[in-house]
Coordinates of C-alpha atoms in Angstrom, one line a residue:
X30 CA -180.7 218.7 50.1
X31 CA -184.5 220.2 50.3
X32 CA -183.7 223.2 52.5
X33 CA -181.3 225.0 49.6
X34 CA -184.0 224.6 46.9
X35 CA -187.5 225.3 49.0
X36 CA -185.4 228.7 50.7
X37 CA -185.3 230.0 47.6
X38 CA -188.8 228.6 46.9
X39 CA -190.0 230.6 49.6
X40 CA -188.3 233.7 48.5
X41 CA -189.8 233.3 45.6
X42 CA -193.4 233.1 46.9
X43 CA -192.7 235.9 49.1
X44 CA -191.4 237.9 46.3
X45 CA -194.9 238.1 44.4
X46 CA -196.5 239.9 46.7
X47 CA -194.0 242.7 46.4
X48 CA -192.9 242.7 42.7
X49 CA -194.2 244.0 39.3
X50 CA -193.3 241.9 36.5
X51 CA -191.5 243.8 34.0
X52 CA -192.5 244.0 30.6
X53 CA -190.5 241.9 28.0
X54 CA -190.3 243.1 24.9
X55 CA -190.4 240.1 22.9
X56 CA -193.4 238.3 23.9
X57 CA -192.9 236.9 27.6
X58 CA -195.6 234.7 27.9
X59 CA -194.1 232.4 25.2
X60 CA -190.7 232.7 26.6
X61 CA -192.8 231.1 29.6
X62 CA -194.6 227.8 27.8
X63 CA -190.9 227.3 26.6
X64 CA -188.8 224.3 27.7
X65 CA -186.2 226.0 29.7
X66 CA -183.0 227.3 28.0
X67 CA -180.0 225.4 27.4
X68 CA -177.9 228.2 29.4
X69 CA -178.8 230.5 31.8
X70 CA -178.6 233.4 29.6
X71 CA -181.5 232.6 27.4
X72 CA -183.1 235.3 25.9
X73 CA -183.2 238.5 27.5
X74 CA -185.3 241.4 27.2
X75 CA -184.1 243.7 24.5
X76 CA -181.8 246.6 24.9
X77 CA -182.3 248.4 21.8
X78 CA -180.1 250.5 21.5
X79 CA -177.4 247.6 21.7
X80 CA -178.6 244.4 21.0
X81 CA -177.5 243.8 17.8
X82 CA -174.0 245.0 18.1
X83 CA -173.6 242.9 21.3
X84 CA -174.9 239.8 19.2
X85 CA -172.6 240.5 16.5
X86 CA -169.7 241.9 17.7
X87 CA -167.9 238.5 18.9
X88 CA -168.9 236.8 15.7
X89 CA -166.5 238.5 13.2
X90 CA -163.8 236.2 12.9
X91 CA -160.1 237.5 13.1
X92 CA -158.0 234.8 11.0
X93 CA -155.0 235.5 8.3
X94 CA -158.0 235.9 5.8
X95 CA -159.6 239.1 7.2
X96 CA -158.7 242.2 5.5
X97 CA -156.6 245.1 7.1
X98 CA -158.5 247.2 9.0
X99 CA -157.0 250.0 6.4
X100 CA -159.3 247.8 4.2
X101 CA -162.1 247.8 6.7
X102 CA -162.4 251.4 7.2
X103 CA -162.3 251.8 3.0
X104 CA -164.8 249.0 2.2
X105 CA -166.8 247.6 5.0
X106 CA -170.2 248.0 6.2
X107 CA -172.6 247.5 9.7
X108 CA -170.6 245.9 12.7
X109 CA -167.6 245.2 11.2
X110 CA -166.9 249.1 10.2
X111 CA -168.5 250.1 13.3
X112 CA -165.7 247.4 15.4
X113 CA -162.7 248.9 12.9
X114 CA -163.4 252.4 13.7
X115 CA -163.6 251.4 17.5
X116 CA -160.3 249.2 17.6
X117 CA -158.8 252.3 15.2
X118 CA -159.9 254.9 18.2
X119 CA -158.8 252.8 20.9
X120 CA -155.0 252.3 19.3
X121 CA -154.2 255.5 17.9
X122 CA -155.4 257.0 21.7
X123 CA -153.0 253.6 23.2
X124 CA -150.0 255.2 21.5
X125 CA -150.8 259.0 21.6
X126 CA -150.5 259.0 18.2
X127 CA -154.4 260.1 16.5
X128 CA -153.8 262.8 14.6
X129 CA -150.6 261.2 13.1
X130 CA -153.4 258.2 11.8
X131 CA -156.1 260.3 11.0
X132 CA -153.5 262.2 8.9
X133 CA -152.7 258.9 6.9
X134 CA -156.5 257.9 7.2
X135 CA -157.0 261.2 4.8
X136 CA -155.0 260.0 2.1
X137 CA -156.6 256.3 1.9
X138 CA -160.4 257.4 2.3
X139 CA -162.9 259.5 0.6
X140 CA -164.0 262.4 2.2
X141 CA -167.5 260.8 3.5
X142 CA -165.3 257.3 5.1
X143 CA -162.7 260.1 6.5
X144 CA -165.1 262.4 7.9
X145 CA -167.2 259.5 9.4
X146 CA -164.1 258.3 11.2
X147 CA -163.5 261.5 12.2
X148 CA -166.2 262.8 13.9
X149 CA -167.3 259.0 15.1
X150 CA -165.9 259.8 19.0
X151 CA -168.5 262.8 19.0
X152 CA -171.2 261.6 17.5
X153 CA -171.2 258.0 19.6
X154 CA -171.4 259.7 22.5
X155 CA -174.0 262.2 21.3
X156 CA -175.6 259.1 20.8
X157 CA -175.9 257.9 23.6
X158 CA -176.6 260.9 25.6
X159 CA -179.9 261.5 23.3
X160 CA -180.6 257.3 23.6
X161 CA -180.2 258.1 27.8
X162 CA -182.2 261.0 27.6
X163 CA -185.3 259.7 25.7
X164 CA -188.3 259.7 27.4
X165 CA -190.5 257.1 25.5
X166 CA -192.3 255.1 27.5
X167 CA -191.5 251.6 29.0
X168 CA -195.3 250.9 28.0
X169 CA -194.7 252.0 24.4
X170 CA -194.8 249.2 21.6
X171 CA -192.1 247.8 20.2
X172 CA -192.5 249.4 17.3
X173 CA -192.1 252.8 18.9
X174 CA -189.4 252.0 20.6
X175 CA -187.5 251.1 17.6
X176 CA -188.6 254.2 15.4
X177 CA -187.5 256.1 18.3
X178 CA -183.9 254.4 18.6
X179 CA -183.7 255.1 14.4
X180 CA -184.9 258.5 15.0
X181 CA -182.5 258.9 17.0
X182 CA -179.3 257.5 15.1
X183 CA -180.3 259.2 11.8
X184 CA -180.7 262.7 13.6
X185 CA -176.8 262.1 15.1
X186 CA -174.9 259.8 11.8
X187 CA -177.5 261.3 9.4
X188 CA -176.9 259.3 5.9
X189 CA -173.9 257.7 7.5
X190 CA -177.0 255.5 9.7
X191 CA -177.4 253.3 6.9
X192 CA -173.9 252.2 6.6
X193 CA -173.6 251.9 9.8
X194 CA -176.8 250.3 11.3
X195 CA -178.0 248.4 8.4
X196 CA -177.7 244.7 10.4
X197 CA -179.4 246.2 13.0
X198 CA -182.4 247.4 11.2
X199 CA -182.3 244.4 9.5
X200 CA -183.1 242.5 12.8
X201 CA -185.5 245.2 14.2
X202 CA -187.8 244.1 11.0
X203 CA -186.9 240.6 11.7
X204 CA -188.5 241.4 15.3
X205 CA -191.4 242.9 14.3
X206 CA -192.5 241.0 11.8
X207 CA -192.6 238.1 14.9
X208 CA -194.5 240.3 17.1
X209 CA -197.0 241.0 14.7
X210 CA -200.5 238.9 15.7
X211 CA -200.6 238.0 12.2
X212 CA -197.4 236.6 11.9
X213 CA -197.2 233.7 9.9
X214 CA -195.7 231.7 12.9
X215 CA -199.6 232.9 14.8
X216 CA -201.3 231.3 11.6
X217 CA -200.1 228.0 12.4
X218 CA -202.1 225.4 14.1
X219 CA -200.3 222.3 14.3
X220 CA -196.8 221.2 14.6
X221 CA -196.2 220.2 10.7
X222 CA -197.4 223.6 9.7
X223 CA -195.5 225.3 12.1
X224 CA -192.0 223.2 11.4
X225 CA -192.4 224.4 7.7
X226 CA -192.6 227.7 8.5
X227 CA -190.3 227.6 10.5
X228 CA -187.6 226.1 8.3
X229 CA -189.1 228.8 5.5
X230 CA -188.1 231.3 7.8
X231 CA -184.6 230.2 8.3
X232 CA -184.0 229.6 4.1
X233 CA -185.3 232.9 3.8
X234 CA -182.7 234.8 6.2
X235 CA -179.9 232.5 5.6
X236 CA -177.8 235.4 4.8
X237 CA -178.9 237.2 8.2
X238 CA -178.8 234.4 10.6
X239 CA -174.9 235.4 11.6
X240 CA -176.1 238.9 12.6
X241 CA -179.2 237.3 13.9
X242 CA -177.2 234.8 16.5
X243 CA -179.0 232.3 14.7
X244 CA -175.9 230.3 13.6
X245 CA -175.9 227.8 15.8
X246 CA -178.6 224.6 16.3
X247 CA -178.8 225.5 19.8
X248 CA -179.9 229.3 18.9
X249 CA -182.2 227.8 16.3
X250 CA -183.7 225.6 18.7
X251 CA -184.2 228.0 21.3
X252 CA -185.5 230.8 18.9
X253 CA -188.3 228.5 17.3
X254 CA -189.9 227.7 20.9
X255 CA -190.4 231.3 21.6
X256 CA -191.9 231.1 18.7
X257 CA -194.7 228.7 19.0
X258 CA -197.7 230.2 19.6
X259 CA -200.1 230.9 22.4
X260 CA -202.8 229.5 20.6
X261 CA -201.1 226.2 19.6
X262 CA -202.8 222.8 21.4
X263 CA -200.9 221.4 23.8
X264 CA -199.9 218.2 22.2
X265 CA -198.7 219.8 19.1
X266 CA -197.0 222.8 21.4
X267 CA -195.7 219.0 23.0
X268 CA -194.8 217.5 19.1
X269 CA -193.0 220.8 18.2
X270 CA -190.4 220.5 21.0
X271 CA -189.9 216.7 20.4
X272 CA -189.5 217.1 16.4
X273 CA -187.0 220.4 17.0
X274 CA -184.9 218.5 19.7
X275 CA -184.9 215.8 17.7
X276 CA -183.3 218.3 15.2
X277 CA -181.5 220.4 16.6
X278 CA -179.8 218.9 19.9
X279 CA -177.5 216.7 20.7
X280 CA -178.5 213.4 22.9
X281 CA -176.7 215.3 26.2
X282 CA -178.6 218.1 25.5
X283 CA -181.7 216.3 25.1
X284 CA -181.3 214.6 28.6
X285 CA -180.2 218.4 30.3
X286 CA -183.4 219.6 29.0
X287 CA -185.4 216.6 30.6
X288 CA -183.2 216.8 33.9
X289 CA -184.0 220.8 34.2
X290 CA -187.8 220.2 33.5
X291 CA -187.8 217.8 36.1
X292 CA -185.8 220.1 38.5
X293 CA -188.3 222.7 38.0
X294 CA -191.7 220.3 38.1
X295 CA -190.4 219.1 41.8
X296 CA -189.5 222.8 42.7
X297 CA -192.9 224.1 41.5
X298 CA -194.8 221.1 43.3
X299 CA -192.8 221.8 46.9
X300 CA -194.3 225.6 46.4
X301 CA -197.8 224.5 46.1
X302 CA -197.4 222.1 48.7
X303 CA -195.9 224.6 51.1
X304 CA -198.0 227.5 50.4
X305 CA -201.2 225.2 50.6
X306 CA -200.0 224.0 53.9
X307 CA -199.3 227.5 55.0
X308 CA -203.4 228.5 54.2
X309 CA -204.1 225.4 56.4
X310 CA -202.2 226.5 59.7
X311 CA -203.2 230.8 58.9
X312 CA -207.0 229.0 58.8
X313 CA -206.1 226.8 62.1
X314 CA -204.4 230.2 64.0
X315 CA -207.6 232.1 62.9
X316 CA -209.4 229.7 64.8
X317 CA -207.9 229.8 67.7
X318 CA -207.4 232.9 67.8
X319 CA -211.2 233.1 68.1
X320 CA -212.1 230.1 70.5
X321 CA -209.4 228.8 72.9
X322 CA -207.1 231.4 72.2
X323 CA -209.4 234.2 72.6
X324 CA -208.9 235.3 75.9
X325 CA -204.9 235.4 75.3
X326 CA -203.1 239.7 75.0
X327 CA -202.2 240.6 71.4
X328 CA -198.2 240.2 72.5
X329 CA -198.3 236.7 73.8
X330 CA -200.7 236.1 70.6
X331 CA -198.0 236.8 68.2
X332 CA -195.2 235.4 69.9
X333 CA -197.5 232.6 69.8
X334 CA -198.4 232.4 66.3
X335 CA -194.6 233.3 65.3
X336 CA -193.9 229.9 67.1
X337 CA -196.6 228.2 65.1
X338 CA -195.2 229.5 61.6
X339 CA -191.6 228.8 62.5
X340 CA -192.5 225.2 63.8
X341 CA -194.2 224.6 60.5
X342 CA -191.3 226.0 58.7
X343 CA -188.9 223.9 59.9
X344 CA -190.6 221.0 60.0
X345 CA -191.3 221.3 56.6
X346 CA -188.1 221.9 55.9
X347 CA -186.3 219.3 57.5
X348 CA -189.0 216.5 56.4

């Protein structure tokens, strides 16, 4: 049962030694103090260029109720126009039959909505080309990152970027306004003060919280622990996570929560214990190496201290 979980222990020590941590864009080190996440998912770095519409696209519900997508390309805004003109592209191109729908398209839309779908095919992929082709930096702040991916979509859609990307600018202020050191979440010192803001927060974007993936108590739950900061003591940073999976979770998921955290405390304590037995025996072969096996060639010495670390290994292992 051990030897799964402490091989890819060891990979993981070994890995540090060779690996940069890449930046994450919304504040990694909290992502870190957080209990882990409910799925294995959790919250990944941002894309920006997509990670709105990849949050929002599976949310917009297809019953009787929803309008025609004749009505979506007339009247709708943000993701669902943007998923109309798509499904309208990929059908008329299905049945070889585009410039047939476009020709119907003309007589239903105003000139703006009909030249939009139009010249959408084009001006995605110009999109993208100038979004691949960007050199801002990985190092650059969030903030230039996002006036460069706006740049960007107002030099190719022009006016049409509003309709379009509204949601999504919508959560790009959402984001700053959390990475901002002044935040009102970095004001907080305690778990009450914290808990109301938090639940200010959510009143306040109620309307946004679809587009946000912030719909669910699970999402909510998740979203205010990367949110707790830095700064906060450890018994409130403790208090917080009690009172919001109190709230928010369900007993099952409560008890996965406690099951994973204990995973990971064994997992972590089985890398200490190896690595600080593996400084012992390097000190131990060190000395030898200087006193009773001094005398011995450079090839019998590693073949002997190759034995020594694999003997350790496996009886680690295997204990």
């Amino acid at each position: 049962m051990r030897l799964p979980l402490l091989l890819i222990s060891v990979a993981f020590i070994g890995s540090v030694y060779f690996f940069i941590t890449n930046e994450n864009e919304l504040n990694a080190e909290k992502q870190e103090r957080a209990i882990p996440a409910l799925s294995e998912t959790g919250h990944s770095t941002i894309q920006l260029t997509n990670m709105v519409s990849n949050q929002t696209k599976e949310q917009i519900p297809v019953n009787d109720d929803m309008p025609e997508p004749e009505t979506l390309l007339q009247d709708a805004q943000g993701q669902t126009l943007i998923t109309a003109i798509t499904s309208f592209w990929q059908q008329c191109r299905r049945h070889n039959n585009c410039d047939e729908l476009l020709t119907a398209q003309q007589l239903l839309l105003d000139e703006d909505r009909y030249q939009l779908l139009v010249n959408f095919p084009d001006n995605q992929q110009n999109e993208q080309r100038l979004m691949g082709a960007s050199l801002i930096s990985q190092d650059a702040s969030l903030a230039d990152k996002i006036a460069n991916v706006k740049a960007i979509r107002e030099q190719v859609w022009g006016d049409d970027a509003a309709l379009l990307f509204q949601q999504q600018d919508t959560y790009y202020d959402y984001r700053l306004s959390l990475a901002d050191p002044d935040s009102r979440f970095n004001q907080t010192q305690n778990a009450d003060d914290f808990i109301n803001e938090y639940n200010a927060m959510l009143a306040e974007r109620g309307d946004d919280l679809d587009s946000f993936a912030l719909n669910s108590d699970t999402a909510k739950y998740e979203e205010a622990l990367q949110l707790i900061p830095l700064s906060m003591p450890e018994n409130e940073t403790a208090r917080i996570n009690a009172e919001l999976a109190s709230r928010y979770l369900t007993a099952n998921e409560r008890q996965s929560i406690v099951n994973r955290e204990q995973q990971v405390d064994k997992q972590e304590q089985e890398i200490t214990d190896y690595q600080q037995g593996l400084n012992e025996l390097e000190v131990t072969l060190a000395n030898e190496r200087n006193t009773s096996k001094q005398t011995m060639s450079d090839e019998d010495w590693q073949v002997y201290k190759a034995d020594r670390l694999y003997q350790y290994r496996l009886n680690f292992f295997s204990s």
